PDB file of C-alpha atoms and ligand atoms in Angstrom:
ATOM      1  CA  MET B   1     -34.426 -71.344  27.191  1.00 76.00           C
ATOM      2  CA  GLN B   2     -37.052 -71.913  29.864  1.00 82.00           C
ATOM      3  CA  VAL B   3     -40.042 -69.654  29.402  1.00 87.00           C
ATOM      4  CA  LEU B   4     -41.801 -68.545  32.583  1.00 93.00           C
ATOM      5  CA  THR B   5     -45.212 -69.739  31.368  1.00 94.00           C
ATOM      6  CA  GLU B   6     -46.546 -70.525  34.818  1.00 94.00           C
ATOM      7  CA  LEU B   7     -45.563 -67.113  36.120  1.00 96.00           C
ATOM      8  CA  PHE B   8     -47.455 -65.245  33.364  1.00 96.00           C
ATOM      9  CA  GLU B   9     -50.509 -67.446  33.780  1.00 96.00           C
ATOM     10  CA  LYS B  10     -50.560 -66.743  37.495  1.00 97.00           C
ATOM     11  CA  ASN B  11     -50.231 -63.023  36.781  1.00 97.00           C
ATOM     12  CA  GLN B  12     -53.184 -63.047  34.384  1.00 97.00           C
ATOM     13  CA  ASN B  13     -55.338 -64.929  36.881  1.00 98.00           C
ATOM     14  CA  TRP B  14     -54.368 -62.486  39.614  1.00 96.00           C
ATOM     15  CA  VAL B  15     -55.271 -59.459  37.458  1.00 97.00           C
ATOM     16  CA  LYS B  16     -58.589 -61.076  36.565  1.00 98.00           C
ATOM     17  CA  ASN B  17     -59.440 -61.793  40.209  1.00 96.00           C
ATOM     18  CA  ILE B  18     -58.824 -58.177  41.151  1.00 96.00           C
ATOM     19  CA  THR B  19     -60.522 -56.520  38.183  1.00 97.00           C
ATOM     20  CA  ASP B  20     -63.561 -58.819  38.480  1.00 98.00           C
ATOM     21  CA  LYS B  21     -64.144 -57.284  41.909  1.00 96.00           C
ATOM     22  CA  ASP B  22     -63.028 -53.758  41.014  1.00 97.00           C
ATOM     23  CA  PRO B  23     -62.616 -52.942  37.310  1.00 97.00           C
ATOM     24  CA  GLN B  24     -61.005 -49.555  38.141  1.00 97.00           C
ATOM     25  CA  PHE B  25     -58.467 -50.983  40.625  1.00 97.00           C
ATOM     26  CA  PHE B  26     -55.340 -50.593  38.487  1.00 97.00           C
ATOM     27  CA  THR B  27     -56.337 -47.336  36.770  1.00 97.00           C
ATOM     28  CA  GLN B  28     -56.956 -45.733  40.171  1.00 96.00           C
ATOM     29  CA  LEU B  29     -53.781 -47.131  41.727  1.00 96.00           C
ATOM     30  CA  ALA B  30     -51.618 -46.021  38.785  1.00 97.00           C
ATOM     31  CA  LYS B  31     -52.342 -42.367  39.663  1.00 97.00           C
ATOM     32  CA  ASP B  32     -50.712 -42.360  43.086  1.00 96.00           C
ATOM     33  CA  GLN B  33     -49.513 -44.373  46.067  1.00 96.00           C
ATOM     34  CA  LYS B  34     -50.282 -43.496  49.663  1.00 97.00           C
ATOM     35  CA  PRO B  35     -49.078 -46.434  51.753  1.00 98.00           C
ATOM     36  CA  GLU B  36     -49.341 -46.080  55.535  1.00 98.00           C
ATOM     37  CA  TYR B  37     -46.548 -48.564  56.171  1.00 98.00           C
ATOM     38  CA  LEU B  38     -42.894 -49.051  55.393  1.00 98.00           C
ATOM     39  CA  TRP B  39     -42.034 -52.702  55.972  1.00 98.00           C
ATOM     40  CA  VAL B  40     -38.435 -53.757  56.495  1.00 98.00           C
ATOM     41  CA  GLY B  41     -38.333 -57.535  56.275  1.00 98.00           C
ATOM     42  CA  CYS B  42     -36.166 -60.534  55.476  1.00 98.00           C
ATOM     43  CA  SER B  43     -35.660 -61.689  51.868  1.00 98.00           C
ATOM     44  CA  ASP B  44     -36.681 -65.218  52.905  1.00 98.00           C
ATOM     45  CA  SER B  45     -39.327 -66.552  50.478  1.00 98.00           C
ATOM     46  CA  ARG B  46     -41.465 -67.679  53.421  1.00 98.00           C
ATOM     47  CA  VAL B  47     -42.049 -64.182  54.790  1.00 98.00           C
ATOM     48  CA  PRO B  48     -43.810 -62.141  52.056  1.00 97.00           C
ATOM     49  CA  PRO B  49     -45.284 -59.019  53.751  1.00 97.00           C
ATOM     50  CA  SER B  50     -48.246 -58.664  51.396  1.00 96.00           C
ATOM     51  CA  GLN B  51     -49.498 -62.168  52.169  1.00 96.00           C
ATOM     52  CA  ILE B  52     -48.641 -62.182  55.892  1.00 96.00           C
ATOM     53  CA  ALA B  53     -50.558 -58.995  56.615  1.00 96.00           C
ATOM     54  CA  ASN B  54     -52.948 -59.258  53.667  1.00 96.00           C
ATOM     55  CA  PHE B  55     -51.892 -55.964  52.075  1.00 97.00           C
ATOM     56  CA  LEU B  56     -53.299 -54.939  48.733  1.00 94.00           C
ATOM     57  CA  PRO B  57     -51.071 -53.270  46.130  1.00 96.00           C
ATOM     58  CA  GLY B  58     -50.563 -49.661  47.241  1.00 97.00           C
ATOM     59  CA  GLU B  59     -50.787 -50.379  50.974  1.00 98.00           C
ATOM     60  CA  VAL B  60     -47.173 -51.093  51.910  1.00 98.00           C
ATOM     61  CA  PHE B  61     -43.757 -49.791  50.837  1.00 98.00           C
ATOM     62  CA  VAL B  62     -41.201 -52.572  51.204  1.00 98.00           C
ATOM     63  CA  HIS B  63     -37.503 -53.048  51.805  1.00 98.00           C
ATOM     64  CA  ARG B  64     -36.168 -56.575  52.187  1.00 98.00           C
ATOM     65  CA  ASN B  65     -32.689 -57.926  52.721  1.00 98.00           C
ATOM     66  CA  ILE B  66     -31.084 -60.900  54.413  1.00 98.00           C
ATOM     67  CA  ALA B  67     -32.117 -60.878  58.101  1.00 98.00           C
ATOM     68  CA  ASN B  68     -34.040 -57.538  57.892  1.00 98.00           C
ATOM     69  CA  LEU B  69     -31.064 -55.357  58.781  1.00 98.00           C
ATOM     70  CA  VAL B  70     -30.980 -51.577  58.935  1.00 98.00           C
ATOM     71  CA  VAL B  71     -27.290 -50.785  58.560  1.00 98.00           C
ATOM     72  CA  HIS B  72     -26.295 -47.150  58.928  1.00 95.00           C
ATOM     73  CA  THR B  73     -24.017 -47.275  55.850  1.00 97.00           C
ATOM     74  CA  ASP B  74     -26.566 -49.030  53.623  1.00 98.00           C
ATOM     75  CA  LEU B  75     -27.577 -46.332  51.109  1.00 98.00           C
ATOM     76  CA  ASN B  76     -30.206 -48.600  49.615  1.00 98.00           C
ATOM     77  CA  CYS B  77     -32.064 -49.103  52.893  1.00 98.00           C
ATOM     78  CA  LEU B  78     -31.611 -45.468  53.978  1.00 98.00           C
ATOM     79  CA  SER B  79     -32.927 -44.191  50.642  1.00 98.00           C
ATOM     80  CA  VAL B  80     -36.020 -46.360  51.006  1.00 98.00           C
ATOM     81  CA  LEU B  81     -36.490 -45.088  54.555  1.00 98.00           C
ATOM     82  CA  GLN B  82     -36.068 -41.459  53.528  1.00 98.00           C
ATOM     83  CA  TYR B  83     -38.454 -41.729  50.600  1.00 98.00           C
ATOM     84  CA  ALA B  84     -41.025 -43.554  52.703  1.00 98.00           C
ATOM     85  CA  VAL B  85     -41.092 -41.117  55.616  1.00 98.00           C
ATOM     86  CA  GLU B  86     -40.398 -37.827  53.814  1.00 97.00           C
ATOM     87  CA  VAL B  87     -42.147 -38.189  50.478  1.00 98.00           C
ATOM     88  CA  LEU B  88     -44.794 -40.870  51.050  1.00 98.00           C
ATOM     89  CA  GLN B  89     -45.184 -39.814  54.695  1.00 98.00           C
ATOM     90  CA  VAL B  90     -45.903 -43.294  55.982  1.00 98.00           C
ATOM     91  CA  LYS B  91     -47.253 -43.402  59.523  1.00 98.00           C
ATOM     92  CA  HIS B  92     -45.568 -46.662  60.546  1.00 98.00           C
ATOM     93  CA  VAL B  93     -42.144 -48.171  59.997  1.00 98.00           C
ATOM     94  CA  VAL B  94     -42.364 -51.897  60.663  1.00 98.00           C
ATOM     95  CA  VAL B  95     -39.215 -53.941  61.156  1.00 98.00           C
ATOM     96  CA  CYS B  96     -40.309 -57.557  60.864  1.00 98.00           C
ATOM     97  CA  GLY B  97     -37.987 -60.438  61.600  1.00 98.00           C
ATOM     98  CA  HIS B  98     -38.823 -64.116  61.734  1.00 98.00           C
ATOM     99  CA  TYR B  99     -37.977 -67.208  63.744  1.00 98.00           C
ATOM    100  CA  GLY B 100     -35.933 -69.714  61.782  1.00 98.00           C
ATOM    101  CA  CYS B 101     -34.066 -66.918  59.967  1.00 98.00           C
ATOM    102  CA  GLY B 102     -31.163 -68.421  57.996  1.00 98.00           C
ATOM    103  CA  GLY B 103     -29.126 -65.231  58.301  1.00 98.00           C
ATOM    104  CA  VAL B 104     -29.419 -65.247  62.087  1.00 98.00           C
ATOM    105  CA  LYS B 105     -28.625 -68.971  62.192  1.00 98.00           C
ATOM    106  CA  ALA B 106     -25.494 -68.462  60.074  1.00 98.00           C
ATOM    107  CA  ALA B 107     -24.386 -65.578  62.309  1.00 97.00           C
ATOM    108  CA  LEU B 108     -24.635 -67.870  65.349  1.00 96.00           C
ATOM    109  CA  GLY B 109     -22.100 -70.271  63.819  1.00 95.00           C
ATOM    110  CA  ASP B 110     -18.489 -69.973  62.748  1.00 96.00           C
ATOM    111  CA  HIS B 111     -18.747 -71.303  59.190  1.00 97.00           C
ATOM    112  CA  GLN B 112     -17.459 -69.035  56.384  1.00 97.00           C
ATOM    113  CA  TYR B 113     -19.941 -68.267  53.576  1.00 97.00           C
ATOM    114  CA  GLY B 114     -17.931 -65.698  51.611  1.00 97.00           C
ATOM    115  CA  LEU B 115     -19.048 -62.133  50.892  1.00 97.00           C
ATOM    116  CA  ILE B 116     -22.174 -62.475  53.004  1.00 97.00           C
ATOM    117  CA  ASP B 117     -20.062 -62.916  56.156  1.00 98.00           C
ATOM    118  CA  ASN B 118     -19.575 -59.145  56.096  1.00 98.00           C
ATOM    119  CA  TRP B 119     -23.336 -58.629  56.141  1.00 98.00           C
ATOM    120  CA  LEU B 120     -23.930 -61.263  58.837  1.00 97.00           C
ATOM    121  CA  ARG B 121     -21.250 -59.579  60.919  1.00 97.00           C
ATOM    122  CA  ASN B 122     -23.950 -57.062  61.920  1.00 98.00           C
ATOM    123  CA  ILE B 123     -25.916 -59.874  63.569  1.00 98.00           C
ATOM    124  CA  LYS B 124     -22.788 -61.139  65.302  1.00 98.00           C
ATOM    125  CA  ASP B 125     -22.490 -57.657  66.806  1.00 98.00           C
ATOM    126  CA  VAL B 126     -26.046 -58.004  68.148  1.00 98.00           C
ATOM    127  CA  HIS B 127     -25.141 -61.429  69.561  1.00 97.00           C
ATOM    128  CA  ARG B 128     -22.075 -59.975  71.288  1.00 97.00           C
ATOM    129  CA  ARG B 129     -24.200 -57.255  72.882  1.00 96.00           C
ATOM    130  CA  TYR B 130     -26.542 -59.838  74.459  1.00 96.00           C
ATOM    131  CA  ALA B 131     -23.957 -62.608  74.958  1.00 95.00           C
ATOM    132  CA  THR B 132     -24.286 -62.743  78.769  1.00 96.00           C
ATOM    133  CA  GLU B 133     -28.071 -62.932  78.575  1.00 95.00           C
ATOM    134  CA  MET B 134     -27.869 -65.726  76.011  1.00 94.00           C
ATOM    135  CA  GLU B 135     -24.941 -67.879  77.084  1.00 92.00           C
ATOM    136  CA  ASN B 136     -26.847 -70.390  79.235  1.00 95.00           C
ATOM    137  CA  LEU B 137     -29.724 -70.924  76.824  1.00 97.00           C
ATOM    138  CA  GLU B 138     -30.344 -74.092  74.795  1.00 97.00           C
ATOM    139  CA  GLU B 139     -29.447 -73.746  71.102  1.00 96.00           C
ATOM    140  CA  ASP B 140     -33.053 -73.347  69.946  1.00 97.00           C
ATOM    141  CA  ALA B 141     -33.946 -70.796  72.621  1.00 98.00           C
ATOM    142  CA  LYS B 142     -30.770 -68.869  71.813  1.00 97.00           C
ATOM    143  CA  PHE B 143     -31.642 -68.889  68.112  1.00 98.00           C
ATOM    144  CA  ARG B 144     -35.164 -67.615  68.760  1.00 98.00           C
ATOM    145  CA  LEU B 145     -33.961 -64.942  71.171  1.00 98.00           C
ATOM    146  CA  LEU B 146     -31.320 -63.691  68.720  1.00 98.00           C
ATOM    147  CA  CYS B 147     -34.008 -63.427  66.014  1.00 98.00           C
ATOM    148  CA  GLU B 148     -35.944 -61.170  68.429  1.00 98.00           C
ATOM    149  CA  LYS B 149     -32.937 -59.151  69.628  1.00 98.00           C
ATOM    150  CA  ASN B 150     -31.942 -58.589  66.018  1.00 98.00           C
ATOM    151  CA  VAL B 151     -35.325 -56.978  65.307  1.00 98.00           C
ATOM    152  CA  ILE B 152     -35.048 -54.803  68.421  1.00 98.00           C
ATOM    153  CA  GLU B 153     -31.583 -53.616  67.336  1.00 98.00           C
ATOM    154  CA  GLN B 154     -32.864 -52.738  63.870  1.00 98.00           C
ATOM    155  CA  VAL B 155     -35.744 -50.747  65.402  1.00 98.00           C
ATOM    156  CA  THR B 156     -33.086 -48.807  67.336  1.00 97.00           C
ATOM    157  CA  ASN B 157     -31.093 -48.315  64.135  1.00 98.00           C
ATOM    158  CA  VAL B 158     -34.170 -46.891  62.377  1.00 98.00           C
ATOM    159  CA  CYS B 159     -34.812 -44.510  65.295  1.00 98.00           C
ATOM    160  CA  ASN B 160     -31.186 -43.388  65.396  1.00 97.00           C
ATOM    161  CA  THR B 161     -31.208 -42.160  61.797  1.00 98.00           C
ATOM    162  CA  THR B 162     -31.396 -38.410  61.261  1.00 97.00           C
ATOM    163  CA  ILE B 163     -34.214 -39.243  58.839  1.00 98.00           C
ATOM    164  CA  VAL B 164     -36.561 -40.455  61.571  1.00 98.00           C
ATOM    165  CA  GLN B 165     -35.305 -37.958  64.149  1.00 97.00           C
ATOM    166  CA  ASN B 166     -36.109 -35.100  61.760  1.00 97.00           C
ATOM    167  CA  VAL B 167     -39.656 -36.368  61.248  1.00 97.00           C
ATOM    168  CA  TRP B 168     -40.188 -36.426  65.007  1.00 97.00           C
ATOM    169  CA  LYS B 169     -38.624 -32.972  65.400  1.00 97.00           C
ATOM    170  CA  SER B 170     -41.059 -31.594  62.839  1.00 97.00           C
ATOM    171  CA  GLY B 171     -43.909 -32.834  65.041  1.00 96.00           C
ATOM    172  CA  LYS B 172     -45.228 -35.346  62.517  1.00 97.00           C
ATOM    173  CA  GLU B 173     -46.567 -38.642  63.724  1.00 97.00           C
ATOM    174  CA  LEU B 174     -44.422 -41.708  63.057  1.00 98.00           C
ATOM    175  CA  THR B 175     -44.247 -44.983  64.963  1.00 98.00           C
ATOM    176  CA  VAL B 176     -41.436 -47.492  64.566  1.00 98.00           C
ATOM    177  CA  HIS B 177     -42.488 -51.061  65.392  1.00 98.00           C
ATOM    178  CA  GLY B 178     -40.626 -54.327  65.964  1.00 98.00           C
ATOM    179  CA  LEU B 179     -42.491 -57.487  64.949  1.00 98.00           C
ATOM    180  CA  ILE B 180     -41.567 -61.120  64.611  1.00 98.00           C
ATOM    181  CA  TYR B 181     -43.193 -63.726  62.407  1.00 98.00           C
ATOM    182  CA  ASP B 182     -43.257 -67.442  63.114  1.00 98.00           C
ATOM    183  CA  ILE B 183     -42.745 -69.485  59.934  1.00 98.00           C
ATOM    184  CA  GLU B 184     -44.059 -72.557  61.774  1.00 97.00           C
ATOM    185  CA  ASP B 185     -47.584 -71.226  62.340  1.00 98.00           C
ATOM    186  CA  GLY B 186     -47.858 -68.013  60.325  1.00 98.00           C
ATOM    187  CA  ILE B 187     -48.460 -65.857  63.399  1.00 98.00           C
ATOM    188  CA  LEU B 188     -47.128 -62.321  63.638  1.00 98.00           C
ATOM    189  CA  LYS B 189     -46.170 -61.046  67.099  1.00 98.00           C
ATOM    190  CA  ASP B 190     -45.498 -57.535  68.408  1.00 98.00           C
ATOM    191  CA  LEU B 191     -42.194 -57.375  70.309  1.00 98.00           C
ATOM    192  CA  GLY B 192     -43.424 -54.341  72.261  1.00 97.00           C
ATOM    193  CA  VAL B 193     -40.599 -52.011  71.266  1.00 96.00           C
ATOM    194  CA  ASN B 194     -42.662 -49.294  69.618  1.00 96.00           C
ATOM    195  CA  ALA B 195     -40.963 -45.903  69.358  1.00 96.00           C
ATOM    196  CA  THR B 196     -42.900 -42.701  68.809  1.00 96.00           C
ATOM    197  CA  GLY B 197     -40.544 -39.838  69.643  1.00 94.00           C
ATOM    198  CA  LEU B 198     -37.117 -38.360  70.325  1.00 92.00           C
ATOM    199  CA  GLU B 199     -37.285 -39.149  74.065  1.00 91.00           C
ATOM    200  CA  GLN B 200     -36.836 -42.832  73.185  1.00 91.00           C
ATOM    201  CA  ILE B 201     -33.430 -42.245  71.593  1.00 88.00           C
ATOM    202  CA  GLU B 202     -30.302 -42.648  73.678  1.00 89.00           C
ATOM    203  CA  SER B 203     -28.455 -39.357  74.178  1.00 88.00           C
ATOM    204  CA  THR B 204     -25.357 -40.651  72.324  1.00 89.00           C
ATOM    205  CA  HIS B 205     -27.396 -40.952  69.145  1.00 90.00           C
ATOM    206  CA  LYS B 206     -29.501 -37.808  69.417  1.00 91.00           C
ATOM    207  CA  MET B 207     -28.721 -35.324  66.645  1.00 89.00           C
ATOM    208  CA  ALA B 208     -29.332 -31.579  66.901  1.00 87.00           C
TER     209      ALA B 208
HETATM  210 CO1   CO K 301     -34.570 -64.506  57.405  1.00 58.47          CO
END
């Protein structure tokens, strides 16, 4: 059996670094969490939200899956969203995608990968929606644009949930953001698709 020695050593060093600066850090944090952000990101090991945006423990509630999808039948993602906005009352929902996303790349091709094809199908649907806009692009430009469009679609999916619509109806402040991260230089970019209220939802998806 391989023991995870390195992992435990790293953990002890990390705890020491934090408690050297603030001996009460963990005792305080254990009492409560009040994160301002829900972050929906990709599972890719190169896009860890806490490092990218320099969050401390307690500052961000996180949901990650392959290609940062918000699927309207995904009880896991919806439960995270509901808990974050209703109980924790986060002020921002951030959907963060990234260039070079393996899930998006796979969805652009026709190779079968097994079970995951059903998950990637959601990205193929995004591709189909923007097919005309993308058809004349070079492969790399198409790949980058689909990574962006995928984020924009997931922002729409977040906004279309009754969960977010109900928060807006109650008059509470909540902004849904679409960001993209570049794994080649570490830079995070705002895609400019921020949503702050019911007027930004298409009438077909508005719920009474
Ligand atoms: Co990815």
